[in-house]
Coordinates of C-alpha atoms and ligand atoms in Angstrom, one line a residue:
X1 CA -12.3 1.2 23.3
X2 CA -11.9 1.5 19.5
X3 CA -12.4 4.7 17.7
X4 CA -15.5 3.1 16.2
X5 CA -17.3 3.6 19.6
X6 CA -18.0 7.1 20.6
X7 CA -17.8 8.2 24.3
X8 CA -21.5 8.0 24.7
X9 CA -21.6 4.4 23.6
X10 CA -18.7 3.5 25.8
X11 CA -20.2 5.0 28.9
X12 CA -23.5 3.4 28.1
X13 CA -21.8 0.0 27.9
X14 CA -20.0 0.5 31.2
X15 CA -23.3 1.3 33.0
X16 CA -24.9 -2.0 31.9
X17 CA -25.0 -5.0 34.2
X18 CA -22.1 -7.5 33.6
X19 CA -23.0 -11.0 32.4
X20 CA -22.9 -13.4 35.3
X21 CA -25.2 -16.0 36.9
X22 CA -27.5 -13.5 38.4
X23 CA -27.9 -11.1 35.5
X24 CA -28.3 -14.0 33.1
X25 CA -31.2 -15.4 35.0
X26 CA -33.0 -12.1 34.4
X27 CA -32.1 -11.7 30.8
X28 CA -34.8 -12.6 28.2
X29 CA -32.2 -13.6 25.5
X30 CA -30.8 -16.3 27.7
X31 CA -34.1 -17.5 29.3
X32 CA -33.9 -21.1 30.4
X33 CA -30.1 -21.4 30.2
X34 CA -28.5 -23.7 32.7
X35 CA -25.6 -22.3 34.7
X36 CA -23.9 -24.9 36.9
X37 CA -22.6 -24.0 40.3
X38 CA -19.0 -23.5 41.0
X39 CA -18.9 -26.3 43.7
X40 CA -19.3 -28.8 40.9
X41 CA -15.6 -29.1 40.4
X42 CA -15.1 -30.9 43.7
X43 CA -16.9 -33.9 42.3
X44 CA -17.1 -33.4 38.5
X45 CA -14.4 -34.6 36.2
X46 CA -12.1 -31.9 34.9
X47 CA -10.2 -30.8 31.8
X48 CA -7.4 -28.4 32.5
X49 CA -6.9 -26.2 29.5
X50 CA -3.5 -24.4 29.0
X51 CA -3.7 -21.2 26.9
X52 CA -7.3 -20.0 27.3
X53 CA -7.6 -17.6 24.3
X54 CA -10.5 -16.9 22.1
X55 CA -10.0 -20.0 20.0
X56 CA -10.5 -22.4 23.0
X57 CA -13.6 -20.5 24.1
X58 CA -15.1 -20.8 20.6
X59 CA -14.0 -24.4 20.0
X60 CA -13.2 -27.0 22.6
X61 CA -15.3 -25.3 25.3
X62 CA -18.3 -25.4 23.0
X63 CA -17.7 -29.1 22.2
X64 CA -17.4 -29.8 25.9
X65 CA -20.6 -28.0 26.7
X66 CA -22.4 -29.9 23.9
X67 CA -21.0 -33.2 25.2
X68 CA -22.3 -32.4 28.7
X69 CA -25.7 -31.7 27.2
X70 CA -25.7 -34.9 25.1
X71 CA -24.7 -36.9 28.3
X72 CA -27.6 -35.3 30.2
X73 CA -30.2 -36.2 27.6
X74 CA -28.7 -39.7 27.2
X75 CA -29.6 -42.4 29.7
X76 CA -26.0 -43.4 30.6
X77 CA -23.6 -41.2 32.6
X78 CA -26.2 -38.4 33.0
X79 CA -24.3 -37.0 35.8
X80 CA -21.0 -36.8 34.0
X81 CA -20.8 -33.0 33.6
X82 CA -17.3 -31.9 32.8
X83 CA -15.8 -28.6 33.9
X84 CA -12.9 -26.8 32.5
X85 CA -10.2 -25.0 34.5
X86 CA -8.7 -22.4 32.1
X87 CA -5.1 -21.4 32.5
X88 CA -3.5 -18.3 31.0
X89 CA 0.2 -18.7 30.8
X90 CA 1.1 -15.0 30.7
X91 CA -1.5 -12.3 30.8
X92 CA -4.4 -11.8 33.2
X93 CA -6.8 -10.4 30.7
X94 CA -9.0 -13.5 30.2
X95 CA -9.1 -14.0 34.0
X96 CA -10.3 -10.4 34.3
X97 CA -12.9 -11.1 31.6
X98 CA -14.3 -14.4 32.9
X99 CA -13.8 -14.7 36.6
X100 CA -16.1 -11.8 37.5
X101 CA -18.7 -13.3 35.1
X102 CA -18.7 -16.7 37.0
X103 CA -16.9 -18.2 33.9
X104 CA -19.9 -17.4 31.7
X105 CA -19.5 -15.8 28.2
X106 CA -21.2 -15.8 24.9
X107 CA -20.2 -17.3 21.6
X108 CA -21.6 -15.2 18.8
X109 CA -21.9 -17.2 15.6
X110 CA -22.0 -15.0 12.5
X111 CA -23.3 -16.4 9.3
X112 CA -26.4 -15.5 7.3
X113 CA -27.9 -15.0 10.7
X114 CA -26.4 -14.3 14.1
X115 CA -26.7 -16.9 16.9
X116 CA -25.8 -16.4 20.5
X117 CA -24.7 -19.3 22.7
X118 CA -24.1 -19.0 26.4
X119 CA -21.1 -21.1 27.5
X120 CA -21.1 -22.3 31.1
X121 CA -18.4 -25.0 31.2
X122 CA -15.5 -22.8 32.4
X123 CA -15.1 -23.1 36.1
X124 CA -12.5 -20.4 36.5
X125 CA -9.4 -19.0 34.9
X126 CA -6.0 -19.2 36.7
X127 CA -3.2 -16.9 35.7
X128 CA -0.1 -19.0 35.8
X129 CA 2.5 -16.3 36.9
X130 CA 0.2 -15.3 39.8
X131 CA -1.1 -18.7 40.8
X132 CA 1.6 -21.2 39.9
X133 CA 0.8 -23.5 42.7
X134 CA -2.9 -23.6 42.0
X135 CA -2.2 -24.5 38.4
X136 CA 0.1 -27.3 39.4
X137 CA -2.5 -28.5 42.0
X138 CA -5.2 -28.6 39.3
X139 CA -3.0 -30.4 36.9
X140 CA -2.1 -33.0 39.6
X141 CA -5.7 -33.3 40.9
X142 CA -7.3 -36.8 40.8
X143 CA -10.4 -35.4 39.2
X144 CA -8.3 -34.1 36.3
X145 CA -8.3 -36.6 33.5
X146 CA -7.6 -34.6 30.4
X147 CA -5.3 -31.6 29.5
X148 CA -5.9 -29.7 26.4
X149 CA -3.6 -27.0 24.9
X150 CA -3.9 -24.0 22.6
X151 CA -0.6 -22.3 23.3
X152 CA 0.0 -21.2 19.7
X153 CA 2.9 -22.5 17.6
X154 CA 5.6 -20.6 19.4
X155 CA 4.5 -22.1 22.8
X156 CA 6.1 -25.4 21.9
X157 CA 9.5 -23.7 22.0
X158 CA 10.7 -25.8 19.1
X159 CA 12.7 -25.1 15.9
X160 CA 9.9 -24.8 13.3
X161 CA 12.1 -26.3 10.6
X162 CA 12.7 -29.6 12.4
X163 CA 10.2 -29.8 15.3
X164 CA 12.8 -30.4 18.1
X165 CA 12.9 -28.6 21.4
X166 CA 15.0 -25.5 21.4
X167 CA 17.0 -26.1 24.6
X168 CA 18.6 -22.7 24.3
X169 CA 15.1 -21.0 24.4
X170 CA 15.3 -18.6 27.4
X171 CA 12.0 -19.8 28.9
X172 CA 13.1 -23.4 28.6
X173 CA 16.4 -22.6 30.3
X174 CA 14.5 -20.8 33.0
X175 CA 12.1 -23.7 33.6
X176 CA 15.0 -26.2 33.8
X177 CA 16.4 -24.4 36.8
X178 CA 13.1 -23.3 38.3
X179 CA 10.9 -26.3 37.8
X180 CA 8.7 -25.6 40.8
X181 CA 7.8 -22.2 39.3
X182 CA 7.6 -22.9 35.6
X183 CA 6.7 -20.4 32.8
X184 CA 6.1 -22.6 29.8
X185 CA 3.4 -25.2 29.2
X186 CA 6.2 -27.8 28.8
X187 CA 7.6 -26.9 32.3
X188 CA 4.1 -27.1 33.8
X189 CA 3.3 -30.4 32.3
X190 CA 6.6 -32.0 33.3
X191 CA 6.4 -30.7 36.9
X192 CA 2.7 -31.7 37.2
X193 CA 3.4 -35.2 35.9
X194 CA 6.2 -35.6 38.3
X195 CA 3.8 -34.6 41.1
X196 CA 1.1 -37.0 39.8
X197 CA 3.6 -39.9 39.8
X198 CA 4.8 -39.1 43.3
X199 CA 1.2 -39.0 44.5
X200 CA 0.3 -42.2 42.7
X201 CA -2.3 -40.5 40.5
X202 CA -3.5 -42.0 37.1
X203 CA -1.9 -40.8 33.9
X204 CA -3.4 -38.0 31.8
X205 CA -4.6 -37.8 28.2
X206 CA -2.9 -34.7 26.8
X207 CA -4.4 -33.1 23.6
X208 CA -2.6 -30.6 21.5
X209 CA -5.1 -28.3 19.7
X210 CA -2.7 -26.1 17.9
X211 CA -2.2 -25.8 14.1
X212 CA 0.9 -28.0 13.9
X213 CA 1.4 -31.2 12.0
X214 CA 1.4 -34.3 14.3
X215 CA 0.8 -31.9 17.1
X216 CA 0.4 -34.7 19.7
X217 CA 3.7 -36.2 18.6
X218 CA 5.4 -32.8 18.6
X219 CA 4.2 -32.1 22.2
X220 CA 5.4 -35.5 23.3
X221 CA 8.8 -34.9 21.7
X222 CA 9.4 -31.6 23.4
X223 CA 8.0 -32.8 26.7
X224 CA 10.3 -35.8 26.7
X225 CA 13.3 -33.8 25.6
X226 CA 12.7 -31.4 28.6
X227 CA 11.9 -34.3 31.0
X228 CA 15.1 -36.1 30.0
X229 CA 17.1 -33.0 31.1
X230 CA 15.3 -33.2 34.5
X231 CA 15.4 -36.9 35.1
X232 CA 15.7 -39.6 32.4
X233 CA 13.6 -42.0 34.5
X234 CA 10.8 -39.5 34.6
X235 CA 11.0 -39.1 30.9
X236 CA 10.6 -42.9 30.5
X237 CA 7.5 -43.0 32.8
X238 CA 5.9 -40.2 30.7
X239 CA 6.8 -42.0 27.5
X240 CA 5.3 -45.3 28.8
X241 CA 2.1 -44.1 30.6
X242 CA 1.0 -40.7 29.3
X243 CA -0.9 -40.3 26.1
X244 CA -0.2 -37.4 23.8
X245 CA -3.0 -37.1 21.4
X246 CA -3.0 -35.3 18.0
X247 CA -6.0 -33.4 17.0
X248 CA -7.1 -31.4 14.0
X249 CA -9.0 -28.3 15.1
X250 CA -11.0 -26.0 12.8
X251 CA -13.0 -22.9 13.5
X252 CA -12.3 -19.3 12.3
X253 CA -12.2 -17.1 15.3
X254 CA -11.4 -13.4 14.7
X255 CA -10.2 -11.2 17.6
X256 CA -13.2 -9.7 19.4
X257 CA -13.7 -6.1 18.5
X258 CA -15.3 -3.3 20.5
X259 CA -18.0 -3.2 17.9
X260 CA -18.8 -6.9 18.7
X261 CA -19.1 -6.0 22.4
X262 CA -21.3 -3.1 21.7
X263 CA -23.6 -5.0 19.4
X264 CA -24.1 -7.7 22.1
X265 CA -25.0 -5.1 24.7
X266 CA -27.5 -3.5 22.4
X267 CA -29.1 -7.0 21.8
X268 CA -29.2 -8.1 25.4
X269 CA -28.9 -5.2 27.8
X270 CA -25.8 -6.8 29.3
X271 CA -22.1 -6.4 28.9
X272 CA -20.0 -9.5 28.3
X273 CA -16.3 -8.8 28.5
X274 CA -15.5 -12.4 27.6
X275 CA -17.5 -12.6 24.4
X276 CA -16.0 -14.3 21.3
X277 CA -17.2 -14.2 17.7
X278 CA -16.9 -17.0 15.2
X279 CA -18.4 -18.7 12.2
X280 CA -21.1 -21.3 12.3
X281 CA -18.7 -24.0 11.1
X282 CA -16.6 -26.1 13.5
X283 CA -14.7 -29.3 13.2
X284 CA -12.6 -31.4 15.6
X285 CA -10.9 -34.7 14.6
X286 CA -9.2 -36.5 17.5
X287 CA -6.8 -39.4 17.6
X288 CA -8.6 -42.0 19.7
X289 CA -6.0 -43.0 22.2
X290 CA -7.2 -41.8 25.6
X291 CA -5.7 -43.4 28.7
X292 CA -8.6 -42.5 31.0
X293 CA -12.0 -40.8 31.1
X294 CA -12.9 -38.0 28.6
X295 CA -15.8 -35.8 27.8
X296 CA -18.2 -37.4 25.3
X297 CA -16.9 -35.1 22.6
X298 CA -17.9 -37.6 19.9
X299 CA -21.6 -37.1 21.0
X300 CA -21.0 -33.4 20.3
X301 CA -19.8 -34.0 16.7
X302 CA -16.1 -34.5 17.1
X303 CA -14.7 -37.3 15.0
X304 CA -12.6 -39.9 16.9
X305 CA -10.2 -41.6 14.5
X306 CA -7.2 -43.9 14.6
X307 CA -5.0 -41.7 12.5
X308 CA -5.5 -37.9 12.4
X309 CA -2.5 -37.1 10.2
X310 CA -4.3 -36.9 6.8
X311 CA -6.9 -34.6 8.3
X312 CA -4.3 -32.3 9.8
X313 CA -2.3 -32.1 6.6
X314 CA -5.4 -31.4 4.5
X315 CA -6.5 -28.6 6.9
X316 CA -3.1 -27.1 7.5
X317 CA -2.3 -26.8 3.9
X318 CA -5.7 -26.0 2.2
X319 CA -7.2 -23.8 4.9
X320 CA -4.2 -22.4 6.8
X321 CA -1.9 -22.3 3.7
X322 CA -4.5 -20.3 1.8
X323 CA -5.1 -18.2 4.9
X324 CA -1.4 -17.2 5.2
X325 CA -1.5 -16.4 1.4
X326 CA -4.6 -14.2 2.0
X327 CA -2.8 -12.6 4.9
X328 CA 0.5 -11.5 3.3
X329 CA -0.9 -10.6 -0.2
X330 CA -4.0 -9.1 1.3
X331 CA -2.2 -7.0 3.9
X332 CA 0.2 -5.6 1.4
X333 CA -2.7 -5.0 -1.0
X334 CA -4.3 -2.8 1.7
X335 CA -7.1 -5.2 2.5
X336 CA -8.0 -5.2 6.2
X337 CA -10.2 -8.3 6.3
X338 CA -10.1 -11.8 4.8
X339 CA -13.5 -11.2 3.2
X340 CA -12.2 -8.0 1.6
X341 CA -9.5 -10.1 -0.2
X342 CA -12.1 -12.6 -1.4
X343 CA -14.4 -9.8 -2.6
X344 CA -11.6 -8.6 -4.9
X345 CA -11.9 -10.7 -8.1
X346 CA -8.2 -10.5 -8.9
X347 CA -7.0 -11.6 -5.5
X348 CA -9.8 -14.2 -5.1
X349 CA -8.7 -15.8 -8.4
X350 CA -5.1 -16.0 -7.1
X351 CA -6.2 -17.5 -3.8
X352 CA -8.3 -20.1 -5.7
X353 CA -5.3 -20.9 -7.9
X354 CA -3.1 -21.3 -4.8
X355 CA -5.6 -23.6 -3.1
X356 CA -6.7 -25.7 -6.0
X357 CA -3.9 -25.9 -8.4
X358 CA -0.8 -25.5 -6.2
X359 CA -1.7 -26.8 -2.7
X360 CA -4.2 -29.5 -3.4
X361 CA -1.9 -31.8 -5.5
X362 CA 0.3 -32.1 -2.4
X363 CA -2.6 -33.3 -0.2
X364 CA -3.6 -37.0 0.4
X365 CA -7.3 -36.7 0.9
X366 CA -8.5 -38.5 4.0
X367 CA -11.2 -41.1 3.3
X368 CA -14.7 -39.9 3.7
X369 CA -13.9 -36.3 2.6
X370 CA -15.3 -35.0 -0.7
X371 CA -12.5 -32.7 -1.5
X372 CA -14.3 -30.5 -4.1
X373 CA -17.0 -29.8 -1.5
X374 CA -14.3 -29.2 1.1
X375 CA -12.5 -26.6 -1.0
X376 CA -15.8 -24.9 -2.0
X377 CA -16.8 -24.7 1.6
X378 CA -13.4 -23.1 2.5
X379 CA -13.8 -20.4 -0.1
X380 CA -17.3 -19.7 1.1
X381 CA -16.0 -19.5 4.7
X382 CA -13.3 -17.0 3.7
X383 CA -16.0 -15.1 1.9
X384 CA -18.1 -14.7 5.1
X385 CA -18.5 -10.9 5.1
X386 CA -20.1 -10.9 8.6
X387 CA -16.8 -12.1 10.1
X388 CA -14.2 -9.4 10.6
X389 CA -11.1 -11.5 10.4
X390 CA -8.1 -9.3 10.0
X391 CA -5.3 -10.2 7.6
X392 CA -2.9 -8.7 10.1
X393 CA -4.0 -11.3 12.8
X394 CA -3.2 -14.2 10.5
X395 CA 0.1 -12.7 9.3
X396 CA 1.4 -12.8 12.9
X397 CA 4.1 -15.4 13.7
X398 CA 4.7 -16.4 10.1
X399 CA 8.0 -18.0 11.0
X400 CA 6.1 -20.5 13.1
X401 CA 3.3 -21.1 10.6
X402 CA 4.8 -21.1 7.1
X403 CA 6.8 -24.4 7.3
X404 CA 3.7 -26.6 7.8
X405 CA 1.4 -24.5 5.7
X406 CA 3.3 -23.7 2.6
X407 CA 7.0 -24.8 2.8
X408 CA 6.0 -28.4 2.8
X409 CA 3.9 -27.7 -0.4
X410 CA 6.9 -26.2 -2.1
X411 CA 9.0 -29.2 -1.0
X412 CA 6.4 -31.5 -2.6
X413 CA 6.7 -29.7 -5.9
X414 CA 10.5 -29.6 -5.8
X415 CA 10.4 -33.4 -5.4
X416 CA 7.9 -34.1 -8.1
X417 CA 9.2 -31.6 -10.7
X418 CA 12.9 -30.7 -9.8
X419 CA 14.3 -27.4 -11.0
X420 CA 10.9 -26.0 -11.9
X421 CA 8.8 -23.3 -10.4
X422 CA 5.8 -23.5 -12.7
X423 CA 3.7 -25.6 -10.3
X424 CA 4.1 -23.3 -7.4
X425 CA 4.4 -19.9 -9.0
X426 CA 1.6 -18.3 -7.1
X427 CA 2.9 -19.7 -3.7
X428 CA 6.3 -18.2 -4.7
X429 CA 4.6 -14.8 -4.8
X430 CA 3.4 -15.4 -1.2
X431 CA 7.0 -15.9 -0.2
X432 CA 8.0 -12.8 -2.0
X433 CA 5.2 -10.9 -0.2
X434 CA 6.4 -12.4 3.2
X435 CA 9.9 -11.3 2.4
X436 CA 8.6 -7.8 2.0
X437 CA 6.2 -8.0 5.0
X438 CA 8.9 -8.8 7.5
X439 CA 10.6 -5.5 6.7
X440 CA 7.9 -3.9 8.8
X441 CA 7.2 -1.3 6.0
X442 CA 4.2 -1.6 3.8
X443 CA 4.2 -1.0 0.0
X444 CA 3.2 2.6 0.6
X445 CA 6.2 3.1 2.8
X446 CA 4.4 3.2 6.1
X447 CA 5.8 1.3 9.1
X448 CA 3.9 -1.3 11.0
X449 CA 4.6 -3.7 13.8
X450 CA 5.7 -7.2 12.7
X451 CA 4.7 -9.7 15.4
X452 CA 6.9 -12.7 15.2
X453 CA 9.4 -14.3 17.5
X454 CA 12.1 -13.8 14.8
X455 CA 11.0 -10.2 13.9
X456 CA 14.2 -8.6 15.0
X457 CA 16.5 -11.1 13.2
X458 CA 14.4 -10.8 10.0
X459 CA 14.6 -7.0 10.1
X460 CA 18.3 -7.1 10.6
X461 CA 18.6 -9.3 7.5
X462 CA 16.6 -6.6 5.7
X463 CA 18.9 -3.8 6.8
X464 CA 22.0 -5.8 5.9
X465 CA 20.8 -6.5 2.3
X466 CA 18.9 -3.3 1.5
X467 CA 19.0 -2.6 -2.3
X468 CA 20.1 -6.1 -3.2
X469 CA 16.9 -8.0 -3.8
X470 CA 18.4 -11.4 -4.7
X471 CA 20.8 -11.5 -1.7
X472 CA 18.0 -10.4 0.6
X473 CA 15.6 -13.2 -0.6
X474 CA 18.4 -15.7 -0.4
X475 CA 19.3 -14.7 3.2
X476 CA 15.6 -14.7 4.3
X477 CA 14.7 -18.0 2.7
X478 CA 17.8 -19.8 3.8
X479 CA 17.3 -18.7 7.5
X480 CA 17.6 -22.2 8.9
X481 CA 15.4 -22.2 12.0
X482 CA 12.4 -21.4 9.7
X483 CA 13.2 -23.0 6.3
X484 CA 15.9 -25.6 7.1
X485 CA 17.6 -26.4 3.8
X486 CA 14.5 -26.4 1.6
X487 CA 15.7 -23.5 -0.5
X488 CA 19.3 -24.5 -0.7
X489 CA 20.5 -25.0 -4.3
X490 CA 17.1 -24.1 -5.6
X491 CA 18.2 -21.4 -8.0
X492 CA 15.2 -21.5 -10.3
X493 CA 12.9 -20.9 -7.3
X494 CA 15.1 -18.3 -5.8
X495 CA 15.3 -16.5 -9.1
X496 CA 11.5 -16.4 -9.5
X497 CA 10.9 -15.2 -5.9
X498 CA 13.6 -12.5 -6.3
X499 CA 12.0 -11.3 -9.5
X500 CA 8.6 -11.2 -7.9
X501 CA 10.1 -9.4 -4.8
X502 CA 11.8 -6.9 -7.1
X503 CA 8.5 -6.3 -9.0
X504 CA 6.8 -5.5 -5.7
X505 CA 9.4 -2.9 -5.0
X506 CA 9.1 -1.4 -8.5
X507 CA 5.3 -1.4 -8.9
X508 CA 4.5 -1.1 -5.2
X509 CA 1.4 -3.0 -6.1
X510 CA 0.1 -6.6 -5.5
X511 CA -2.4 -6.5 -8.4
X512 CA 0.3 -5.2 -10.8
X513 CA 2.7 -7.9 -9.7
X514 CA 0.0 -10.6 -10.1
X515 CA -0.6 -9.4 -13.6
X516 CA 3.1 -9.2 -14.5
X517 CA 3.5 -12.9 -13.6
X518 CA 0.1 -13.9 -15.2
X519 CA -1.1 -15.4 -11.9
X520 CA -4.8 -14.7 -12.0
X521 CA -5.9 -17.2 -14.5
X522 CA -9.4 -18.5 -13.9
X523 CA -9.6 -21.8 -12.0
X524 CA -12.4 -24.2 -12.6
X525 CA -12.6 -26.1 -9.3
X526 CA -14.5 -29.0 -10.7
X527 CA -12.1 -29.6 -13.6
X528 CA -9.0 -29.2 -11.5
X529 CA -10.2 -31.3 -8.6
X530 CA -11.3 -34.1 -10.8
X531 CA -7.9 -34.0 -12.5
X532 CA -6.3 -34.7 -9.0
X533 CA -8.7 -37.4 -8.0
Ligands
CS2_1 C1 -5.4 -18.7 11.0 C2 -6.0 -19.7 12.0 O1 -4.5 -17.0 12.4 C3 -4.3 -18.0 11.7 O2 -3.1 -18.3 11.5 O3 -5.0 -19.3 9.9 O4 -6.2 -19.3 13.2 C4 -7.4 -20.3 11.4 O5 -8.3 -19.3 11.4 C5 -7.9 -21.5 12.1 O6 -6.9 -22.5 12.1 C6 -9.1 -22.0 11.5 O7 -9.4 -23.3 12.0

């Protein structure tokens, strides 16, 4: 329990009935909600979801439930009620939250008002290390037609700089010699597909729902690279028959806090350990190349398109690129939440400049999108004060996120205006902030935990180059697995980032550094967007 809750509140919550089919039936808030029976999965079509974190529960699960509802009210396929088998690849915490609740949980949408939505599509949660065979059985089952994944960027075990499978990754090496008891999503997919082929089952449609460019292609590449090591013929079958589908997913989902749980209990008289909070907005753009049945996600508002790439790039750069900027600058400026950053005029102006003047020119706007509206909506979403989205949460795993979010933007500017830093000066400050962030010591000199697969290596670089800002920045930005060769021979850019980094050390202040580099000039969205159209 957080310090925000006193002992009295905690014990009151513990004494409340837990959300489940029985308690929900008696609860006024959820009057009339339908809660399907567990037996449904023996007949109903299934999605197996790998990596059942908060994001899946607030996004794909909601789309699936809405698709079921739309099918029920439509005349065709009224009985097509999809169920989701959730899989946690490591921890048992989501299983402990949802299984005792019959898979039920609440999505709390926080905007100008608060809306509760009871989600009933999760059949059960399997914990892969404890139930490896059950996971493989579900993936190989004839009722399973679709697999979705939210395994985070690092779950693809690839080199972020070039998107190829890292065959030296310890978990990949483990899975290659222990394929009947895999640890990674890649190992599970390859083993399950091998079983499906042996049992004569139909191929699957496999959707990546992680924030990576061409995420379906990337998943296919790492799966095929792994399968080739196991059996080249198997790799060929996968390549020919299985569909790896790219998707652009969007919904801001902060980590659930104890205060969220307590608020829910006060409202409903129940305790929901699986609750997730989110914003009203949600978007899903899916590449339309399914090889079998699928939930009617289109009836639930998902956009099925031939090519998802432009949507992915737009979202990854404008939303996620701005988010990472908010995270590193905001965290070092002492701002806990995204909305705190946006409420600070100086920082908000900088973020606007990054989004509109520096990122937007690198984006090819997909047809049908009104980009000015899109950007204004993004800024409004970041400004949602009801959503407690921590800058620290977004700052995690920067090594896996920065390439597609901001490094590609820098690359774009380097190609269009070589040897200049003018067009990406504010993004450079984000890199200077990241260089400081990975030291694990904030600007006040207090230590904090850097959560990143390369955290140790990046800290070692810091120790090696203490006191020599330029060499440190060079060593960090030329760390190949993250940045490839983008910053090689880019002296103008490296000079600027080193100066900004040095200024952070001298002033110990984000606002002062922003002012020193004149980065908070007012941005007129309308004028700047029109210039780019
Ligand atoms: C965020 C994303 O944590 C992060 O890195 O940028 O999770 C972001 O909230 C989602 O992609 C929004 O769709």
